[in-house]
PDB file of C-alpha atoms (C1' of nucleotides) in Angstrom:
ATOM      1  CA  UNK A   1     -39.271   6.381 -61.051  1.00 38.00           C
ATOM      2  CA  UNK A   2     -37.532   6.371 -59.216  1.00 34.00           C
ATOM      3  CA  UNK A   3     -34.905   5.808 -56.818  1.00 36.00           C
ATOM      4  CA  UNK A   4     -35.704   3.868 -54.076  1.00 35.00           C
ATOM      5  CA  UNK A   5     -35.722   0.352 -55.538  1.00 38.00           C
ATOM      6  CA  UNK A   6     -33.187  -0.331 -58.049  1.00 45.00           C
ATOM      7  CA  UNK A   7     -30.456  -3.017 -56.226  1.00 52.00           C
ATOM      8  CA  UNK A   8     -27.516  -1.331 -57.774  1.00 62.00           C
ATOM      9  CA  UNK A   9     -28.636   2.075 -57.965  1.00 62.00           C
ATOM     10  CA  UNK A  10     -26.286   4.352 -56.041  1.00 65.00           C
ATOM     11  CA  UNK A  11     -24.606   7.790 -56.344  1.00 71.00           C
ATOM     12  CA  UNK A  12     -21.449   6.552 -55.737  1.00 83.00           C
ATOM     13  CA  UNK A  13     -19.971   3.908 -58.430  1.00 87.00           C
ATOM     14  CA  UNK A  14     -17.880   2.445 -55.506  1.00 93.00           C
ATOM     15  CA  UNK A  15     -20.927   1.704 -53.478  1.00 92.00           C
ATOM     16  CA  UNK A  16     -22.614   0.403 -56.328  1.00 94.00           C
ATOM     17  CA  UNK A  17     -19.795  -1.816 -56.997  1.00 95.00           C
ATOM     18  CA  UNK A  18     -19.800  -3.025 -53.634  1.00 96.00           C
ATOM     19  CA  UNK A  19     -23.273  -4.038 -53.749  1.00 95.00           C
ATOM     20  CA  UNK A  20     -22.687  -5.844 -57.025  1.00 96.00           C
ATOM     21  CA  UNK A  21     -19.900  -7.830 -56.002  1.00 97.00           C
ATOM     22  CA  UNK A  22     -21.205  -8.631 -52.516  1.00 96.00           C
ATOM     23  CA  UNK A  23     -21.143 -11.924 -51.299  1.00 95.00           C
ATOM     24  CA  UNK A  24     -18.302 -14.437 -50.964  1.00 94.00           C
ATOM     25  CA  UNK A  25     -18.556 -15.819 -54.355  1.00 96.00           C
ATOM     26  CA  UNK A  26     -19.474 -13.273 -57.204  1.00 97.00           C
ATOM     27  CA  UNK A  27     -16.091 -12.225 -58.115  1.00 97.00           C
ATOM     28  CA  UNK A  28     -14.748 -15.905 -58.256  1.00 96.00           C
ATOM     29  CA  UNK A  29     -17.458 -16.832 -60.516  1.00 97.00           C
ATOM     30  CA  UNK A  30     -17.246 -14.122 -62.812  1.00 98.00           C
ATOM     31  CA  UNK A  31     -13.440 -14.738 -63.077  1.00 97.00           C
ATOM     32  CA  UNK A  32     -13.961 -18.504 -63.367  1.00 96.00           C
ATOM     33  CA  UNK A  33     -16.563 -17.840 -66.146  1.00 98.00           C
ATOM     34  CA  UNK A  34     -14.097 -15.709 -68.108  1.00 97.00           C
ATOM     35  CA  UNK A  35     -12.684 -18.566 -70.055  1.00 96.00           C
ATOM     36  CA  UNK A  36     -16.082 -19.870 -71.120  1.00 97.00           C
ATOM     37  CA  UNK A  37     -19.440 -21.025 -70.129  1.00 98.00           C
ATOM     38  CA  UNK A  38     -19.861 -23.336 -67.199  1.00 97.00           C
ATOM     39  CA  UNK A  39     -22.526 -25.341 -65.814  1.00 98.00           C
ATOM     40  CA  UNK A  40     -23.953 -25.135 -62.347  1.00 97.00           C
ATOM     41  CA  UNK A  41     -22.233 -27.918 -60.918  1.00 96.00           C
ATOM     42  CA  UNK A  42     -18.810 -27.025 -62.419  1.00 96.00           C
ATOM     43  CA  UNK A  43     -19.128 -23.626 -60.847  1.00 96.00           C
ATOM     44  CA  UNK A  44     -19.784 -25.244 -57.619  1.00 94.00           C
ATOM     45  CA  UNK A  45     -16.874 -27.581 -57.676  1.00 92.00           C
ATOM     46  CA  UNK A  46     -14.713 -25.173 -59.251  1.00 91.00           C
ATOM     47  CA  UNK A  47     -15.087 -22.771 -56.095  1.00 89.00           C
ATOM     48  CA  UNK A  48     -13.559 -25.287 -54.228  1.00 81.00           C
ATOM     49  CA  UNK A  49     -10.242 -25.628 -55.716  1.00 71.00           C
ATOM     50  CA  UNK A  50      -7.488 -24.938 -53.227  1.00 61.00           C
ATOM     51  CA  UNK A  51      -9.947 -25.361 -50.170  1.00 55.00           C
ATOM     52  CA  UNK A  52      -9.133 -28.486 -48.247  1.00 57.00           C
ATOM     53  CA  UNK A  53     -11.994 -29.993 -49.103  1.00 55.00           C
ATOM     54  CA  UNK A  54     -14.352 -28.844 -46.524  1.00 62.00           C
ATOM     55  CA  UNK A  55     -17.832 -28.569 -46.838  1.00 74.00           C
ATOM     56  CA  UNK A  56     -19.133 -27.384 -50.391  1.00 84.00           C
ATOM     57  CA  UNK A  57     -21.041 -24.230 -51.043  1.00 92.00           C
ATOM     58  CA  UNK A  58     -24.818 -24.501 -50.270  1.00 94.00           C
ATOM     59  CA  UNK A  59     -26.709 -24.584 -53.237  1.00 96.00           C
ATOM     60  CA  UNK A  60     -29.035 -22.043 -51.644  1.00 96.00           C
ATOM     61  CA  UNK A  61     -26.020 -19.762 -51.743  1.00 97.00           C
ATOM     62  CA  UNK A  62     -24.769 -20.288 -55.052  1.00 97.00           C
ATOM     63  CA  UNK A  63     -28.211 -20.235 -56.496  1.00 97.00           C
ATOM     64  CA  UNK A  64     -28.676 -16.698 -55.119  1.00 97.00           C
ATOM     65  CA  UNK A  65     -25.262 -15.283 -56.009  1.00 98.00           C
ATOM     66  CA  UNK A  66     -25.901 -16.703 -59.579  1.00 98.00           C
ATOM     67  CA  UNK A  67     -29.300 -15.069 -59.520  1.00 97.00           C
ATOM     68  CA  UNK A  68     -27.931 -11.684 -58.450  1.00 97.00           C
ATOM     69  CA  UNK A  69     -25.128 -11.913 -60.731  1.00 98.00           C
ATOM     70  CA  UNK A  70     -27.663 -12.611 -63.655  1.00 97.00           C
ATOM     71  CA  UNK A  71     -29.962  -9.475 -62.554  1.00 96.00           C
ATOM     72  CA  UNK A  72     -26.632  -7.380 -62.470  1.00 96.00           C
ATOM     73  CA  UNK A  73     -26.563  -8.115 -65.916  1.00 96.00           C
ATOM     74  CA  UNK A  74     -23.132  -9.776 -65.531  1.00 98.00           C
ATOM     75  CA  UNK A  75     -23.491 -13.290 -66.611  1.00 98.00           C
ATOM     76  CA  UNK A  76     -26.233 -14.973 -68.599  1.00 98.00           C
ATOM     77  CA  UNK A  77     -28.404 -17.967 -67.599  1.00 98.00           C
ATOM     78  CA  UNK A  78     -28.811 -20.780 -70.413  1.00 98.00           C
ATOM     79  CA  UNK A  79     -31.224 -23.400 -69.623  1.00 98.00           C
ATOM     80  CA  UNK A  80     -31.235 -26.172 -72.225  1.00 97.00           C
ATOM     81  CA  UNK A  81     -34.215 -27.516 -70.806  1.00 96.00           C
ATOM     82  CA  UNK A  82     -33.462 -30.907 -70.843  1.00 96.00           C
ATOM     83  CA  UNK A  83     -33.720 -33.949 -68.705  1.00 95.00           C
ATOM     84  CA  UNK A  84     -31.359 -34.487 -66.549  1.00 96.00           C
ATOM     85  CA  UNK A  85     -31.193 -30.700 -66.237  1.00 97.00           C
ATOM     86  CA  UNK A  86     -28.401 -28.782 -67.960  1.00 98.00           C
ATOM     87  CA  UNK A  87     -27.849 -25.291 -67.257  1.00 98.00           C
ATOM     88  CA  UNK A  88     -24.992 -23.078 -68.432  1.00 98.00           C
ATOM     89  CA  UNK A  89     -23.716 -19.629 -67.195  1.00 98.00           C
ATOM     90  CA  UNK A  90     -21.620 -17.625 -69.149  1.00 98.00           C
ATOM     91  CA  UNK A  91     -20.529 -13.705 -69.174  1.00 98.00           C
ATOM     92  CA  UNK A  92     -22.523 -11.146 -70.806  1.00 98.00           C
ATOM     93  CA  UNK A  93     -20.839  -8.295 -72.619  1.00 97.00           C
ATOM     94  CA  UNK A  94     -20.719  -6.400 -69.540  1.00 97.00           C
ATOM     95  CA  UNK A  95     -19.344  -9.225 -67.563  1.00 98.00           C
ATOM     96  CA  UNK A  96     -16.663  -9.503 -69.963  1.00 98.00           C
ATOM     97  CA  UNK A  97     -15.909  -5.591 -69.621  1.00 98.00           C
ATOM     98  CA  UNK A  98     -15.629  -6.453 -65.951  1.00 98.00           C
ATOM     99  CA  UNK A  99     -12.860  -9.063 -66.085  1.00 98.00           C
ATOM    100  CA  UNK A 100     -10.151  -6.587 -66.731  1.00 98.00           C
ATOM    101  CA  UNK A 101     -11.161  -5.211 -63.350  1.00 98.00           C
ATOM    102  CA  UNK A 102     -11.020  -8.182 -61.445  1.00 98.00           C
ATOM    103  CA  UNK A 103      -7.629  -8.915 -63.394  1.00 97.00           C
ATOM    104  CA  UNK A 104      -6.576  -5.409 -61.878  1.00 97.00           C
ATOM    105  CA  UNK A 105      -7.643  -6.544 -58.439  1.00 97.00           C
ATOM    106  CA  UNK A 106      -6.106  -9.905 -58.568  1.00 96.00           C
ATOM    107  CA  UNK A 107      -2.975  -8.454 -59.956  1.00 96.00           C
ATOM    108  CA  UNK A 108      -2.740  -5.932 -56.963  1.00 97.00           C
ATOM    109  CA  UNK A 109      -3.621  -8.667 -54.530  1.00 95.00           C
ATOM    110  CA  UNK A 110      -0.859 -11.159 -55.587  1.00 93.00           C
ATOM    111  CA  UNK A 111       1.690  -8.529 -55.035  1.00 94.00           C
ATOM    112  CA  UNK A 112       0.316  -7.044 -51.826  1.00 93.00           C
ATOM    113  CA  UNK A 113      -1.672  -9.381 -50.228  1.00 87.00           C
ATOM    114  CA  UNK A 114      -0.404 -12.378 -48.248  1.00 73.00           C
ATOM    115  CA  UNK A 115      -1.772 -15.362 -49.923  1.00 59.00           C
ATOM    116  CA  UNK A 116      -2.242 -18.807 -49.141  1.00 49.00           C
ATOM    117  CA  UNK A 117      -0.452 -19.825 -45.560  1.00 42.00           C
ATOM    118  CA  UNK A 118       2.433 -17.821 -46.389  1.00 41.00           C
ATOM    119  CA  UNK A 119       1.797 -14.728 -44.273  1.00 40.00           C
ATOM    120  CA  UNK A 120       4.730 -12.615 -44.833  1.00 40.00           C
ATOM    121  CA  UNK A 121       4.974  -9.571 -42.796  1.00 40.00           C
ATOM    122  CA  UNK A 122       2.944  -7.060 -44.341  1.00 38.00           C
ATOM    123  CA  UNK A 123       4.280  -4.811 -41.695  1.00 36.00           C
ATOM    124  CA  UNK A 124       7.197  -2.448 -41.878  1.00 34.00           C
ATOM    125  CA  UNK A 125       5.911   0.762 -43.277  1.00 32.00           C
TER     126      UNK A 125
ATOM    127  CA  UNK B   1       5.286  -7.064 -35.455  1.00 42.00           C
ATOM    128  CA  UNK B   2       3.582  -8.815 -37.771  1.00 40.00           C
ATOM    129  CA  UNK B   3       0.931 -10.456 -36.600  1.00 41.00           C
ATOM    130  CA  UNK B   4       0.593 -13.921 -38.402  1.00 40.00           C
ATOM    131  CA  UNK B   5      -3.147 -13.644 -38.082  1.00 42.00           C
ATOM    132  CA  UNK B   6      -4.865 -15.007 -40.956  1.00 45.00           C
ATOM    133  CA  UNK B   7      -7.325 -12.135 -41.043  1.00 53.00           C
ATOM    134  CA  UNK B   8      -6.279 -11.251 -44.650  1.00 64.00           C
ATOM    135  CA  UNK B   9      -5.008 -14.641 -45.365  1.00 62.00           C
ATOM    136  CA  UNK B  10      -6.414 -16.599 -48.268  1.00 65.00           C
ATOM    137  CA  UNK B  11      -5.539 -18.549 -51.083  1.00 72.00           C
ATOM    138  CA  UNK B  12      -7.379 -16.677 -53.708  1.00 83.00           C
ATOM    139  CA  UNK B  13      -6.266 -13.070 -54.291  1.00 87.00           C
ATOM    140  CA  UNK B  14      -9.670 -12.176 -54.842  1.00 93.00           C
ATOM    141  CA  UNK B  15     -11.112 -13.465 -51.480  1.00 92.00           C
ATOM    142  CA  UNK B  16      -8.476 -11.690 -49.751  1.00 93.00           C
ATOM    143  CA  UNK B  17      -9.197  -8.530 -51.477  1.00 95.00           C
ATOM    144  CA  UNK B  18     -12.780  -9.104 -50.426  1.00 95.00           C
ATOM    145  CA  UNK B  19     -12.041  -9.704 -46.782  1.00 95.00           C
ATOM    146  CA  UNK B  20      -9.968  -6.544 -47.280  1.00 96.00           C
ATOM    147  CA  UNK B  21     -12.458  -4.336 -48.347  1.00 96.00           C
ATOM    148  CA  UNK B  22     -15.331  -5.924 -46.675  1.00 96.00           C
ATOM    149  CA  UNK B  23     -17.417  -3.185 -45.131  1.00 95.00           C
ATOM    150  CA  UNK B  24     -19.505  -0.413 -46.533  1.00 95.00           C
ATOM    151  CA  UNK B  25     -16.993   2.366 -46.255  1.00 96.00           C
ATOM    152  CA  UNK B  26     -13.312   0.944 -46.616  1.00 97.00           C
ATOM    153  CA  UNK B  27     -13.041   1.653 -50.337  1.00 97.00           C
ATOM    154  CA  UNK B  28     -14.592   5.129 -49.991  1.00 96.00           C
ATOM    155  CA  UNK B  29     -12.386   5.721 -47.210  1.00 97.00           C
ATOM    156  CA  UNK B  30      -9.250   5.094 -49.121  1.00 98.00           C
ATOM    157  CA  UNK B  31     -10.312   7.019 -52.196  1.00 97.00           C
ATOM    158  CA  UNK B  32     -10.902  10.070 -49.958  1.00 96.00           C
ATOM    159  CA  UNK B  33      -7.782   9.773 -48.547  1.00 98.00           C
ATOM    160  CA  UNK B  34      -5.728   9.879 -51.878  1.00 97.00           C
ATOM    161  CA  UNK B  35      -5.681  13.605 -51.876  1.00 96.00           C
ATOM    162  CA  UNK B  36      -3.948  13.654 -48.648  1.00 97.00           C
ATOM    163  CA  UNK B  37      -4.248  13.074 -44.712  1.00 98.00           C
ATOM    164  CA  UNK B  38      -7.824  13.730 -43.270  1.00 97.00           C
ATOM    165  CA  UNK B  39      -8.917  13.945 -39.833  1.00 98.00           C
ATOM    166  CA  UNK B  40     -11.319  11.588 -38.246  1.00 97.00           C
ATOM    167  CA  UNK B  41     -14.152  13.850 -38.630  1.00 96.00           C
ATOM    168  CA  UNK B  42     -13.303  15.171 -41.913  1.00 96.00           C
ATOM    169  CA  UNK B  43     -13.660  11.478 -43.026  1.00 96.00           C
ATOM    170  CA  UNK B  44     -17.022  11.148 -41.071  1.00 94.00           C
ATOM    171  CA  UNK B  45     -18.546  14.071 -42.925  1.00 92.00           C
ATOM    172  CA  UNK B  46     -17.049  13.278 -46.268  1.00 91.00           C
ATOM    173  CA  UNK B  47     -18.573   9.910 -46.296  1.00 89.00           C
ATOM    174  CA  UNK B  48     -21.870  11.904 -46.208  1.00 81.00           C
ATOM    175  CA  UNK B  49     -21.419  13.764 -49.112  1.00 71.00           C
ATOM    176  CA  UNK B  50     -24.403  13.165 -51.715  1.00 60.00           C
ATOM    177  CA  UNK B  51     -26.426  11.482 -48.973  1.00 55.00           C
ATOM    178  CA  UNK B  52     -29.500  13.148 -48.247  1.00 57.00           C
ATOM    179  CA  UNK B  53     -28.333  13.825 -44.719  1.00 55.00           C
ATOM    180  CA  UNK B  54     -29.885  10.947 -43.005  1.00 63.00           C
ATOM    181  CA  UNK B  55     -27.998   9.745 -40.197  1.00 75.00           C
ATOM    182  CA  UNK B  56     -24.487  10.030 -39.583  1.00 85.00           C
ATOM    183  CA  UNK B  57     -22.080   6.935 -39.947  1.00 92.00           C
ATOM    184  CA  UNK B  58     -21.850   5.564 -36.165  1.00 95.00           C
ATOM    185  CA  UNK B  59     -18.596   6.404 -34.586  1.00 95.00           C
ATOM    186  CA  UNK B  60     -18.214   2.694 -33.742  1.00 96.00           C
ATOM    187  CA  UNK B  61     -18.599   1.726 -37.446  1.00 97.00           C
ATOM    188  CA  UNK B  62     -16.181   4.088 -38.689  1.00 97.00           C
ATOM    189  CA  UNK B  63     -13.708   3.108 -36.142  1.00 97.00           C
ATOM    190  CA  UNK B  64     -13.878  -0.284 -36.796  1.00 97.00           C
ATOM    191  CA  UNK B  65     -13.220   0.386 -40.485  1.00 98.00           C
ATOM    192  CA  UNK B  66     -10.533   2.538 -39.703  1.00 98.00           C
ATOM    193  CA  UNK B  67      -8.689   0.178 -37.604  1.00 97.00           C
ATOM    194  CA  UNK B  68      -9.398  -2.722 -39.961  1.00 97.00           C
ATOM    195  CA  UNK B  69      -7.779  -0.549 -42.723  1.00 98.00           C
ATOM    196  CA  UNK B  70      -4.810   0.330 -40.589  1.00 97.00           C
ATOM    197  CA  UNK B  71      -4.427  -3.403 -39.880  1.00 95.00           C
ATOM    198  CA  UNK B  72      -4.379  -4.179 -43.268  1.00 95.00           C
ATOM    199  CA  UNK B  73      -1.680  -1.782 -43.858  1.00 96.00           C
ATOM    200  CA  UNK B  74      -3.440   0.299 -46.135  1.00 98.00           C
ATOM    201  CA  UNK B  75      -3.686   3.467 -44.052  1.00 98.00           C
ATOM    202  CA  UNK B  76      -1.765   4.867 -41.372  1.00 98.00           C
ATOM    203  CA  UNK B  77      -3.117   6.694 -38.092  1.00 98.00           C
ATOM    204  CA  UNK B  78      -1.262   9.630 -36.711  1.00 98.00           C
ATOM    205  CA  UNK B  79      -2.294  10.743 -33.389  1.00 97.00           C
ATOM    206  CA  UNK B  80      -0.977  14.140 -32.391  1.00 97.00           C
ATOM    207  CA  UNK B  81      -1.613  13.591 -28.846  1.00 96.00           C
ATOM    208  CA  UNK B  82      -2.960  16.938 -28.247  1.00 96.00           C
ATOM    209  CA  UNK B  83      -6.157  18.252 -26.485  1.00 95.00           C
ATOM    210  CA  UNK B  84      -8.625  18.579 -27.950  1.00 95.00           C
ATOM    211  CA  UNK B  85      -7.642  15.388 -29.866  1.00 97.00           C
ATOM    212  CA  UNK B  86      -6.278  15.423 -33.357  1.00 97.00           C
ATOM    213  CA  UNK B  87      -5.723  12.326 -35.235  1.00 98.00           C
ATOM    214  CA  UNK B  88      -5.214  12.144 -38.995  1.00 98.00           C
ATOM    215  CA  UNK B  89      -5.229   9.184 -41.365  1.00 98.00           C
ATOM    216  CA  UNK B  90      -3.229   9.015 -44.326  1.00 98.00           C
ATOM    217  CA  UNK B  91      -2.397   6.324 -47.263  1.00 98.00           C
ATOM    218  CA  UNK B  92       0.509   3.957 -46.530  1.00 98.00           C
ATOM    219  CA  UNK B  93       2.558   3.168 -49.437  1.00 97.00           C
ATOM    220  CA  UNK B  94       0.628   0.090 -50.069  1.00 97.00           C
ATOM    221  CA  UNK B  95      -2.442   2.219 -49.832  1.00 98.00           C
ATOM    222  CA  UNK B  96      -1.521   4.502 -52.479  1.00 98.00           C
ATOM    223  CA  UNK B  97      -0.915   1.435 -54.704  1.00 98.00           C
ATOM    224  CA  UNK B  98      -4.184   0.284 -54.149  1.00 98.00           C
ATOM    225  CA  UNK B  99      -5.782   3.778 -55.398  1.00 98.00           C
ATOM    226  CA  UNK B 100      -5.501   3.035 -58.944  1.00 98.00           C
ATOM    227  CA  UNK B 101      -7.377  -0.217 -58.343  1.00 98.00           C
ATOM    228  CA  UNK B 102     -10.154   1.860 -56.879  1.00 98.00           C
ATOM    229  CA  UNK B 103      -9.818   3.851 -59.866  1.00 97.00           C
ATOM    230  CA  UNK B 104     -10.609   1.309 -62.247  1.00 97.00           C
ATOM    231  CA  UNK B 105     -13.343  -0.024 -60.306  1.00 97.00           C
ATOM    232  CA  UNK B 106     -14.873   3.479 -60.363  1.00 96.00           C
ATOM    233  CA  UNK B 107     -14.122   3.925 -63.964  1.00 96.00           C
ATOM    234  CA  UNK B 108     -15.840   0.787 -64.829  1.00 97.00           C
ATOM    235  CA  UNK B 109     -18.807   1.660 -62.764  1.00 95.00           C
ATOM    236  CA  UNK B 110     -19.342   4.766 -64.041  1.00 93.00           C
ATOM    237  CA  UNK B 111     -19.741   3.204 -67.135  1.00 94.00           C
ATOM    238  CA  UNK B 112     -21.527   0.048 -66.729  1.00 93.00           C
ATOM    239  CA  UNK B 113     -23.541   0.987 -63.313  1.00 86.00           C
ATOM    240  CA  UNK B 114     -26.505   3.012 -63.284  1.00 73.00           C
ATOM    241  CA  UNK B 115     -26.114   5.344 -60.934  1.00 60.00           C
ATOM    242  CA  UNK B 116     -29.068   6.663 -59.287  1.00 52.00           C
ATOM    243  CA  UNK B 117     -30.481   9.694 -61.233  1.00 43.00           C
ATOM    244  CA  UNK B 118     -27.159  11.728 -60.829  1.00 41.00           C
ATOM    245  CA  UNK B 119     -24.562  10.446 -63.293  1.00 38.00           C
ATOM    246  CA  UNK B 120     -22.098  13.234 -63.059  1.00 39.00           C
ATOM    247  CA  UNK B 121     -18.846  11.956 -64.723  1.00 41.00           C
ATOM    248  CA  UNK B 122     -16.220  10.918 -62.359  1.00 39.00           C
ATOM    249  CA  UNK B 123     -14.120  11.018 -65.314  1.00 37.00           C
ATOM    250  CA  UNK B 124     -12.067  13.863 -64.474  1.00 36.00           C
ATOM    251  CA  UNK B 125      -9.037  12.259 -62.830  1.00 36.00           C
TER     252      UNK B 125
ATOM    253  C1'  DC C   1     -12.710  15.887 -30.963  1.00 90.45           C
ATOM    254  C1'  DA C   2     -12.044  11.175 -31.264  1.00 90.45           C
ATOM    255  C1'  DG C   3     -13.248   7.445 -30.096  1.00 90.45           C
ATOM    256  C1'  DC C   4     -15.343   3.426 -26.584  1.00 90.45           C
ATOM    257  C1'  DA C   5     -19.164   0.491 -24.235  1.00 90.45           C
ATOM    258  C1'  DT C   6     -23.784  -1.608 -24.740  1.00 90.45           C
ATOM    259  C1'  DC C   7     -27.705  -3.114 -26.955  1.00 90.45           C
ATOM    260  C1'  DC C   8     -30.315  -4.223 -30.859  1.00 90.45           C
ATOM    261  C1'  DT C   9     -31.606  -5.804 -35.332  1.00 90.45           C
ATOM    262  C1'  DG C  10     -31.405  -7.501 -40.482  1.00 90.45           C
ATOM    263  C1'  DC C  11     -29.072 -10.076 -43.638  1.00 90.45           C
ATOM    264  C1'  DG C  12     -25.609 -13.038 -45.675  1.00 90.45           C
ATOM    265  C1'  DT C  13     -23.909 -17.693 -44.793  1.00 90.45           C
ATOM    266  C1'  DG C  14     -24.174 -22.573 -43.782  1.00 90.45           C
ATOM    267  C1'  DA C  15     -26.393 -27.197 -43.229  1.00 90.45           C
ATOM    268  C1'  DT C  16     -30.047 -30.368 -44.375  1.00 90.45           C
ATOM    269  C1'  DA C  17     -34.014 -32.153 -46.640  1.00 90.45           C
ATOM    270  C1'  DC C  18     -36.660 -32.359 -50.698  1.00 90.45           C
ATOM    271  C1'  DT C  19     -38.207 -31.843 -55.852  1.00 90.45           C
ATOM    272  C1'  DG C  20     -39.056 -31.399 -61.083  1.00 90.45           C
TER     273       DG C  20
ATOM    274  C1'  DC D   1     -28.612 -32.339 -62.294  1.00 90.45           C
ATOM    275  C1'  DA D   2     -29.907 -27.832 -60.607  1.00 90.45           C
ATOM    276  C1'  DG D   3     -32.118 -26.078 -57.938  1.00 90.45           C
ATOM    277  C1'  DT D   4     -36.016 -24.676 -53.714  1.00 90.45           C
ATOM    278  C1'  DA D   5     -37.581 -24.923 -48.817  1.00 90.45           C
ATOM    279  C1'  DT D   6     -36.671 -24.451 -43.933  1.00 90.45           C
ATOM    280  C1'  DC D   7     -34.139 -23.489 -39.985  1.00 90.45           C
ATOM    281  C1'  DA D   8     -30.155 -21.297 -37.617  1.00 90.45           C
ATOM    282  C1'  DC D   9     -26.410 -18.539 -36.539  1.00 90.45           C
ATOM    283  C1'  DG D  10     -22.704 -15.027 -36.551  1.00 90.45           C
ATOM    284  C1'  DC D  11     -21.657 -10.584 -37.534  1.00 90.45           C
ATOM    285  C1'  DA D  12     -21.773  -6.138 -39.806  1.00 90.45           C
ATOM    286  C1'  DG D  13     -24.192  -1.804 -39.084  1.00 90.45           C
ATOM    287  C1'  DG D  14     -27.032   1.364 -36.699  1.00 90.45           C
ATOM    288  C1'  DA D  15     -28.419   4.117 -32.438  1.00 90.45           C
ATOM    289  C1'  DT D  16     -27.359   6.002 -28.165  1.00 90.45           C
ATOM    290  C1'  DG D  17     -24.667   7.641 -24.258  1.00 90.45           C
ATOM    291  C1'  DC D  18     -20.148   8.369 -22.081  1.00 90.45           C
ATOM    292  C1'  DT D  19     -15.053   9.738 -21.675  1.00 90.45           C
ATOM    293  C1'  DG D  20     -10.095  11.371 -21.883  1.00 90.45           C
TER     294       DG D  20
END
DNA sequence: CAGCATCCTGCGTGATACTG
DNA sequence: CAGTATCACGCAGGATGCTG
């Protein structure tokens, strides 16, 4: 069996991590899901908070991110099989264990990364 | 100094983080640098450890990653201005503060990510 | 040795339209 | 509502070759 196919497989945990969270929204999705299950549409609109309401994320994109996260085992898809459609996404155990990592990232980011439009000189070192 | 370029600017620390470490090698470079300064060539060959010696990283690519990291303020470039050229890269204070974050990532990754076939405990820290 | 200049390619991202 | 199907585009990433 081998090697060569697994999407997430890599000798370096960092590289594997990179692959897992590749994409603009995966981290944010997982983070948003930490408070509980959310529906497709909720995630979609939730991703826009803070943005100047430009265009919404393309469904194709969100769809793929969600699928990738599911295949990574971070989230779980629950289809209620009703009409109109209702689908919820929630963190798996693995996904929950990942939340603190994102927390660390956010924590570091909020201290060392210029956020918002306030670009405070990163400089001086 | 201080270019108010919005290169890293984003309202969401996570997104800013994503931008900062975008690219296949940035995280690994920073991690490699945690043990001390390294020269261009050392970083280049160091990035190959574990790979089956396919092709080396294109200089253009490494160069760009290095430059981006420098502009992000994570690493610092030191040119000795000699012949033949000698250039060292080292972590800045900011870069050092970022190492634990990568540590958290590696730690999580080594536990939850399938790492190819060779899972050699990264644990030892 | 430590890069830069040029060309090329695949994929991630986005916009639009359509469906069960 | 929760997606899928198509088309298009920009850019990261790799391959060479050259230079101070």
